[in-house]
Amino acid sequence: MKIERKTLFALLLCAILLICAAGLAIYEITRPIPPALAGPAELDEEDPVVTIELAAVGDNLMHMPLINSGQRTGFGKFYENIAPYLDGLDLKIINQETVFVQSGFSGYPTFGGPTDIGDAVVDAGFNVIQQASNHSYDKGENGLRYTMDYWRTKPVTLLGVNSDPENALRVDKFTKDGFTVAMMNYTYGLNGFSLPRDKDYLVNILDEDDREAIAEQIARTKAESDLVIVLPHWGTEYDTTPDSYQRDWLNFFNENGVDVVIGAHPHVLQPCETYVGESGYKTVVFYSLGNFISNQEGIVKALGGMARVTLVKDGFGARVQDYSLQPCFTHVSDGTYTVYMLDDYTDDLARRHSKYGSLTVHKIWDKFYEITGITEEGAEAPSSVI
């Protein structure tokens, strides 16, 4: 039977297409699955797993009654009950709200205390100092430079303040076995004080006009680090709920890839959570850790928090493994100040507190639960694996 040329061409084309389709099917069945689709491969026993343990506390706020107490009984008394909780940790962060001066010590509204405070902070085990606060410039440039010079004689990392323009460009990092974590500290302002126009590098400010520069600094830091932590001085004083300013800057930090945000300034606790931005990026945020130690009145101002964060790096990358918020409380008796973790505080101590009548440990825990939204069953905090 005679087959027309057009029919023969069509049959040949169909045969070629069938062969190609069969070949493609065989390739799809046998080709290696890309790692992104294959799911996490099993870690080899030789793959290193590096853990960095972090603790952070709130405002080290040196009113004159505390300075007087420290000079009488020793500033180490303030932190002696907290020091054991810092043992063995890698990063131990404190918000040093106030600056140091050589003489003429003062409290509110323009703070300046002795360097004995810093000695006690270091002796307690703290090794990362947040110094950018609304009180950083209380004693002007001289007080700030005196404070910076003091800290640089100690085995600590000083954040948020800078002695020269070149120093302001750096971002401090902590590295452990190839795992690098960067830390950045900013304040919303300086209580009405202004830095000299030619010395605006002295304190890191969260200025709206500098968002692009801050974003570039974060981007540069991320290229050199595994994780980025920002420690902002922000929020509304005595408000236990994060305000729109905090949430706006948190969204900015999240959009720029910040992994952990630990806030200070409101002088009261605020909640912690895992914030998920529009891109799906996750940032662990402690909005405010409250006062670590102060002379401010009221249970909510004596109630602070210790943030605990576990960071890990392994064959899958670097991430926050878990986090918690643990309450602490400032105890005052006979003019002597000290801080306890609330787990260690007793009703006997509460009855002897100089500032509050009918105080009980149960009442303090209830206030902690109320502010943070943490339930009694999860007293240490909403530990989240992200």
Short mmCIF file of C-alpha atoms in Angstrom, two decimals:
data_model
loop_
_atom_site.label_atom_id
_atom_site.label_comp_id
_atom_site.label_asym_id
_atom_site.label_seq_id
_atom_site.Cartn_x
_atom_site.Cartn_y
_atom_site.Cartn_z
CA MET A 1 0.00 0.00 0.00
CA LYS A 2 1.36 3.36 -0.96
CA ILE A 3 1.89 5.81 1.95
CA GLU A 4 1.75 9.50 1.13
CA ARG A 5 4.83 11.60 1.99
CA LYS A 6 2.88 13.79 4.45
CA THR A 7 1.61 10.76 6.36
CA LEU A 8 5.10 9.26 6.57
CA PHE A 9 6.48 12.56 7.95
CA ALA A 10 3.77 12.70 10.58
CA LEU A 11 4.48 9.13 11.71
CA LEU A 12 8.20 9.85 11.98
CA LEU A 13 7.52 13.01 14.04
CA CYS A 14 5.29 11.08 16.44
CA ALA A 15 7.95 8.40 16.86
CA ILE A 16 10.60 11.02 17.68
CA LEU A 17 8.32 12.71 20.23
CA LEU A 18 7.57 9.37 21.90
CA ILE A 19 11.28 8.55 22.16
CA CYS A 20 12.01 11.99 23.68
CA ALA A 21 9.18 11.65 26.18
CA ALA A 22 10.38 8.20 27.22
CA GLY A 23 13.92 9.48 27.67
CA LEU A 24 12.73 12.41 29.79
CA ALA A 25 10.67 10.11 32.00
CA ILE A 26 13.64 7.82 32.56
CA TYR A 27 15.81 10.87 33.43
CA GLU A 28 13.27 12.19 35.93
CA ILE A 29 13.14 8.79 37.63
CA THR A 30 16.88 8.27 37.83
CA ARG A 31 18.31 11.80 38.25
CA PRO A 32 19.61 12.87 41.70
CA ILE A 33 17.12 14.89 43.75
CA PRO A 34 18.39 18.44 44.45
CA PRO A 35 19.14 18.99 48.15
CA ALA A 36 16.48 21.70 48.36
CA LEU A 37 13.81 19.16 47.44
CA ALA A 38 15.27 16.10 49.05
CA GLY A 39 14.80 17.35 52.62
CA PRO A 40 17.54 17.49 55.24
CA ALA A 41 20.23 14.90 54.79
CA GLU A 42 21.32 12.97 57.85
CA LEU A 43 24.20 14.60 59.64
CA ASP A 44 27.47 12.79 59.56
CA GLU A 45 28.77 11.95 63.01
CA GLU A 46 31.80 14.10 62.21
CA ASP A 47 29.71 17.24 61.46
CA PRO A 48 30.31 19.76 64.29
CA VAL A 49 27.40 21.09 66.34
CA VAL A 50 28.28 24.38 68.05
CA THR A 51 26.08 25.90 70.75
CA ILE A 52 26.19 29.44 72.10
CA GLU A 53 24.27 30.06 75.32
CA LEU A 54 23.16 33.63 75.99
CA ALA A 55 21.63 35.39 79.00
CA ALA A 56 20.56 39.04 79.10
CA VAL A 57 19.16 41.21 81.89
CA GLY A 58 17.52 44.63 81.89
CA ASP A 59 18.26 48.05 83.27
CA ASN A 60 21.14 48.46 85.72
CA LEU A 61 19.71 51.77 86.94
CA MET A 62 21.86 53.45 89.57
CA HIS A 63 19.76 55.79 91.71
CA MET A 64 21.51 57.47 94.65
CA PRO A 65 20.05 55.07 97.27
CA LEU A 66 21.74 52.21 95.38
CA ILE A 67 25.01 54.10 95.17
CA ASN A 68 24.83 54.78 98.90
CA SER A 69 24.01 51.12 99.58
CA GLY A 70 26.87 49.91 97.39
CA GLN A 71 29.36 52.21 99.05
CA ARG A 72 28.24 50.95 102.44
CA THR A 73 27.99 47.18 101.87
CA GLY A 74 29.80 46.68 98.55
CA PHE A 75 28.32 46.77 95.03
CA GLY A 76 28.89 43.04 94.67
CA LYS A 77 25.91 42.57 97.01
CA PHE A 78 23.65 43.69 94.17
CA TYR A 79 24.47 40.71 91.95
CA GLU A 80 25.67 37.94 94.27
CA ASN A 81 22.45 35.91 93.91
CA ILE A 82 22.46 36.21 90.11
CA ALA A 83 26.10 35.28 89.47
CA PRO A 84 25.53 31.50 89.73
CA TYR A 85 23.00 31.70 86.89
CA LEU A 86 25.66 33.11 84.58
CA ASP A 87 28.21 30.35 85.16
CA GLY A 88 29.12 28.47 82.01
CA LEU A 89 27.26 30.76 79.60
CA ASP A 90 28.97 32.30 76.59
CA LEU A 91 27.29 35.70 76.32
CA LYS A 92 26.14 37.46 79.50
CA ILE A 93 24.59 40.80 78.62
CA ILE A 94 23.55 43.68 80.89
CA ASN A 95 21.98 47.03 80.01
CA GLN A 96 24.22 49.53 81.81
CA GLU A 97 21.68 52.34 81.84
CA THR A 98 23.93 54.96 83.42
CA VAL A 99 27.46 56.31 82.99
CA PHE A 100 30.39 56.56 85.40
CA VAL A 101 32.09 59.68 86.76
CA GLN A 102 35.14 60.24 88.93
CA SER A 103 33.31 62.31 91.54
CA GLY A 104 30.06 64.17 92.16
CA PHE A 105 27.90 61.04 91.98
CA SER A 106 24.23 61.64 91.21
CA GLY A 107 20.98 59.85 90.49
CA TYR A 108 17.83 60.90 88.68
CA PRO A 109 17.52 62.81 86.39
CA THR A 110 21.18 62.95 85.28
CA PHE A 111 22.89 59.80 86.49
CA GLY A 112 26.56 59.32 87.23
CA GLY A 113 28.01 56.63 89.48
CA PRO A 114 31.38 55.22 90.53
CA THR A 115 33.30 52.66 88.48
CA ASP A 116 32.90 50.32 91.47
CA ILE A 117 29.55 49.47 89.89
CA GLY A 118 31.34 48.26 86.76
CA ASP A 119 33.79 46.24 88.85
CA ALA A 120 30.87 44.43 90.49
CA VAL A 121 29.18 43.84 87.12
CA VAL A 122 32.33 42.19 85.76
CA ASP A 123 32.91 40.20 88.95
CA ALA A 124 29.37 38.82 88.68
CA GLY A 125 30.26 37.42 85.26
CA PHE A 126 28.72 39.84 82.76
CA ASN A 127 30.85 40.16 79.65
CA VAL A 128 28.71 42.21 77.22
CA ILE A 129 27.78 45.78 78.15
CA GLN A 130 24.97 47.73 76.47
CA GLN A 131 25.81 51.40 77.01
CA ALA A 132 23.56 53.13 74.46
CA SER A 133 20.63 54.49 76.49
CA ASN A 134 18.71 57.70 76.96
CA HIS A 135 21.13 58.42 79.84
CA SER A 136 24.35 57.90 77.86
CA TYR A 137 24.96 61.65 77.61
CA ASP A 138 23.79 62.65 81.10
CA LYS A 139 27.32 63.78 81.98
CA GLY A 140 28.21 65.05 78.53
CA GLU A 141 31.10 63.95 76.40
CA ASN A 142 33.51 63.84 79.34
CA GLY A 143 31.33 61.42 81.30
CA LEU A 144 30.75 59.22 78.28
CA ARG A 145 34.45 59.06 77.36
CA TYR A 146 35.36 58.34 80.98
CA THR A 147 32.89 55.45 80.93
CA MET A 148 34.22 54.09 77.63
CA ASP A 149 37.80 54.32 78.83
CA TYR A 150 36.89 52.43 81.98
CA TRP A 151 35.12 49.58 80.18
CA ARG A 152 38.06 49.13 77.82
CA THR A 153 40.22 48.17 80.77
CA LYS A 154 37.88 45.24 81.47
CA PRO A 155 37.37 41.87 79.74
CA VAL A 156 34.01 42.90 78.25
CA THR A 157 32.51 43.76 74.88
CA LEU A 158 31.19 47.33 74.92
CA LEU A 159 28.21 48.06 72.68
CA GLY A 160 26.39 51.17 71.49
CA VAL A 161 28.99 53.90 72.13
CA ASN A 162 32.07 54.82 70.15
CA SER A 163 35.22 56.83 70.79
CA ASP A 164 35.82 57.84 67.15
CA PRO A 165 34.21 57.63 63.68
CA GLU A 166 36.20 54.55 62.70
CA ASN A 167 35.13 52.79 65.89
CA ALA A 168 31.48 53.57 65.04
CA LEU A 169 31.70 51.58 61.81
CA ARG A 170 32.55 48.34 63.55
CA VAL A 171 30.07 45.71 64.69
CA ASP A 172 31.16 43.58 67.62
CA LYS A 173 31.12 39.84 67.12
CA PHE A 174 31.53 36.76 69.26
CA THR A 175 32.95 33.64 67.63
CA LYS A 176 33.00 30.14 69.08
CA ASP A 177 34.39 27.24 67.04
CA GLY A 178 33.54 28.94 63.75
CA PHE A 179 30.09 30.11 64.89
CA THR A 180 29.90 33.92 64.72
CA VAL A 181 27.20 36.02 66.38
CA ALA A 182 27.09 39.81 65.88
CA MET A 183 25.64 42.25 68.44
CA MET A 184 24.37 45.80 67.83
CA ASN A 185 23.03 48.32 70.37
CA TYR A 186 21.05 51.53 69.68
CA THR A 187 18.98 54.02 71.68
CA TYR A 188 15.93 56.00 70.60
CA GLY A 189 17.40 59.25 72.00
CA LEU A 190 19.28 61.07 74.77
CA ASN A 191 16.64 62.72 76.97
CA GLY A 192 16.79 66.00 75.11
CA PHE A 193 20.58 66.18 74.94
CA SER A 194 22.14 66.45 71.51
CA LEU A 195 25.47 65.08 70.38
CA PRO A 196 27.86 67.62 68.86
CA ARG A 197 27.25 67.83 65.13
CA ASP A 198 30.78 66.67 64.38
CA LYS A 199 30.61 63.88 67.01
CA ASP A 200 27.34 62.14 66.26
CA TYR A 201 29.30 58.88 66.23
CA LEU A 202 29.53 58.86 70.05
CA VAL A 203 26.20 57.05 70.60
CA ASN A 204 24.28 54.78 68.21
CA ILE A 205 20.86 56.40 67.67
CA LEU A 206 17.73 54.83 66.15
CA ASP A 207 17.16 57.81 63.87
CA GLU A 208 14.44 57.59 61.21
CA ASP A 209 16.72 59.42 58.79
CA ASP A 210 19.41 56.78 59.28
CA ARG A 211 17.32 53.72 58.41
CA GLU A 212 19.12 53.18 55.13
CA ALA A 213 22.52 53.39 56.84
CA ILE A 214 21.39 50.99 59.59
CA ALA A 215 20.04 48.57 56.97
CA GLU A 216 23.40 48.69 55.18
CA GLN A 217 25.22 48.06 58.46
CA ILE A 218 23.02 45.04 59.18
CA ALA A 219 23.51 43.71 55.64
CA ARG A 220 27.29 44.06 55.96
CA THR A 221 27.16 42.36 59.34
CA LYS A 222 25.06 39.45 58.07
CA ALA A 223 27.61 38.81 55.34
CA GLU A 224 30.26 38.39 58.05
CA SER A 225 28.20 36.55 60.70
CA ASP A 226 25.96 33.56 61.17
CA LEU A 227 23.36 35.33 63.34
CA VAL A 228 22.63 38.96 64.25
CA ILE A 229 21.36 40.25 67.62
CA VAL A 230 20.08 43.81 68.06
CA LEU A 231 19.68 45.34 71.53
CA PRO A 232 17.51 48.47 71.20
CA HIS A 233 16.75 51.03 73.91
CA TRP A 234 13.15 51.80 72.99
CA GLY A 235 9.51 51.86 74.07
CA THR A 236 7.24 53.77 76.44
CA GLU A 237 8.30 53.96 80.07
CA TYR A 238 6.15 51.93 82.51
CA ASP A 239 3.99 50.49 79.70
CA THR A 240 3.90 46.67 79.85
CA THR A 241 2.66 46.52 76.25
CA PRO A 242 4.95 47.14 73.26
CA ASP A 243 4.15 50.42 71.50
CA SER A 244 3.94 51.26 67.79
CA TYR A 245 7.53 52.57 67.77
CA GLN A 246 8.84 49.22 69.00
CA ARG A 247 6.71 47.26 66.55
CA ASP A 248 7.74 49.46 63.63
CA TRP A 249 11.45 49.07 64.36
CA LEU A 250 10.99 45.37 65.03
CA ASN A 251 9.47 44.98 61.58
CA PHE A 252 12.43 46.89 60.13
CA PHE A 253 14.90 44.62 61.92
CA ASN A 254 13.00 41.54 60.77
CA GLU A 255 12.90 42.71 57.15
CA ASN A 256 16.67 43.14 57.29
CA GLY A 257 17.33 39.67 58.67
CA VAL A 258 17.94 40.26 62.38
CA ASP A 259 17.56 37.00 64.32
CA VAL A 260 17.14 38.15 67.94
CA VAL A 261 15.96 41.47 69.39
CA ILE A 262 16.33 42.14 73.14
CA GLY A 263 14.84 45.43 74.29
CA ALA A 264 15.39 47.77 77.24
CA HIS A 265 14.14 51.14 78.56
CA PRO A 266 10.46 50.86 79.67
CA HIS A 267 11.61 49.87 83.23
CA VAL A 268 8.91 47.18 83.28
CA LEU A 269 8.66 43.76 81.73
CA GLN A 270 6.99 43.24 78.37
CA PRO A 271 6.20 39.96 76.57
CA CYS A 272 8.50 37.91 74.35
CA GLU A 273 7.53 36.11 71.16
CA THR A 274 8.63 34.82 67.77
CA TYR A 275 7.80 37.56 65.27
CA VAL A 276 7.17 36.42 61.69
CA GLY A 277 7.49 39.08 59.01
CA GLU A 278 5.76 39.25 55.65
CA SER A 279 8.64 37.39 54.01
CA GLY A 280 8.31 34.56 56.53
CA TYR A 281 11.57 35.48 58.28
CA LYS A 282 11.46 34.78 62.02
CA THR A 283 12.86 37.04 64.74
CA VAL A 284 12.81 36.20 68.44
CA VAL A 285 11.96 39.37 70.36
CA PHE A 286 12.02 40.26 74.04
CA TYR A 287 10.32 43.67 73.94
CA SER A 288 11.60 44.75 77.37
CA LEU A 289 13.41 42.99 80.20
CA GLY A 290 12.40 45.68 82.70
CA ASN A 291 14.62 46.86 85.52
CA PHE A 292 17.39 44.57 86.63
CA ILE A 293 18.02 46.67 89.74
CA SER A 294 16.76 50.14 90.61
CA ASN A 295 15.12 52.24 93.32
CA GLN A 296 11.88 52.74 91.40
CA GLU A 297 8.64 52.21 93.34
CA GLY A 298 6.09 49.49 92.60
CA ILE A 299 6.13 45.73 92.17
CA VAL A 300 6.12 45.94 88.36
CA LYS A 301 9.25 48.12 88.47
CA ALA A 302 11.02 45.75 90.86
CA LEU A 303 10.11 42.80 88.62
CA GLY A 304 12.60 42.18 85.84
CA GLY A 305 13.52 39.34 83.55
CA MET A 306 16.48 37.30 82.38
CA ALA A 307 16.29 36.34 78.72
CA ARG A 308 17.83 32.97 77.94
CA VAL A 309 18.57 32.07 74.32
CA THR A 310 20.24 28.98 72.88
CA LEU A 311 21.85 29.48 69.48
CA VAL A 312 23.13 26.56 67.42
CA LYS A 313 25.09 26.00 64.24
CA ASP A 314 25.30 22.60 62.60
CA GLY A 315 25.16 20.98 59.18
CA PHE A 316 21.82 22.69 58.53
CA GLY A 317 23.04 26.21 59.32
CA ALA A 318 22.70 28.61 62.26
CA ARG A 319 19.47 29.35 64.13
CA VAL A 320 17.77 30.04 67.45
CA GLN A 321 17.12 26.66 69.01
CA ASP A 322 15.03 27.85 71.95
CA TYR A 323 14.48 30.78 74.30
CA SER A 324 12.90 31.58 77.65
CA LEU A 325 12.12 34.45 79.98
CA GLN A 326 12.88 33.94 83.67
CA PRO A 327 11.74 36.53 86.25
CA CYS A 328 13.98 38.26 88.76
CA PHE A 329 13.12 40.67 91.55
CA THR A 330 14.87 43.54 93.36
CA HIS A 331 14.88 43.04 97.12
CA VAL A 332 15.40 45.94 99.52
CA SER A 333 15.87 45.51 103.25
CA ASP A 334 17.34 48.01 105.71
CA GLY A 335 18.65 50.11 102.86
CA THR A 336 20.50 47.21 101.25
CA TYR A 337 19.70 46.21 97.64
CA THR A 338 20.11 42.87 95.91
CA VAL A 339 18.53 40.93 93.04
CA TYR A 340 17.09 37.42 93.25
CA MET A 341 15.83 35.10 90.58
CA LEU A 342 12.16 34.74 91.48
CA ASP A 343 12.61 30.97 91.75
CA ASP A 344 14.88 31.67 94.75
CA TYR A 345 12.77 34.37 96.36
CA THR A 346 10.83 33.36 99.49
CA ASP A 347 7.84 34.63 101.39
CA ASP A 348 10.13 35.31 104.33
CA LEU A 349 12.22 37.65 102.18
CA ALA A 350 9.06 39.20 100.76
CA ARG A 351 7.74 39.99 104.27
CA ARG A 352 11.03 41.75 105.06
CA HIS A 353 10.98 43.89 101.90
CA SER A 354 11.25 47.53 102.98
CA LYS A 355 9.01 48.97 100.26
CA TYR A 356 5.91 46.77 100.15
CA GLY A 357 3.42 45.63 102.72
CA SER A 358 1.73 42.22 102.52
CA LEU A 359 4.02 41.14 99.70
CA THR A 360 4.07 37.44 98.78
CA VAL A 361 5.96 35.48 96.17
CA HIS A 362 2.63 34.32 94.74
CA LYS A 363 1.63 37.96 94.14
CA ILE A 364 4.87 38.61 92.23
CA TRP A 365 4.44 35.49 90.07
CA ASP A 366 0.86 36.53 89.28
CA LYS A 367 2.12 39.88 88.05
CA PHE A 368 4.74 38.15 85.89
CA TYR A 369 2.09 35.88 84.33
CA GLU A 370 -0.25 38.82 83.77
CA ILE A 371 2.35 40.94 81.98
CA THR A 372 3.98 38.27 79.84
CA GLY A 373 1.01 36.05 79.08
CA ILE A 374 3.06 33.09 80.25
CA THR A 375 1.07 30.43 82.07
CA GLU A 376 2.01 28.84 85.35
CA GLU A 377 2.61 25.55 83.52
CA GLY A 378 5.22 27.30 81.38
CA ALA A 379 6.77 29.51 84.00
CA GLU A 380 10.05 30.01 82.19
CA ALA A 381 8.42 31.22 78.95
CA PRO A 382 7.03 30.15 75.59
CA SER A 383 10.13 28.21 74.55
CA SER A 384 10.01 28.08 70.78
CA VAL A 385 12.02 26.11 68.29
CA ILE A 386 12.22 28.14 65.10
#
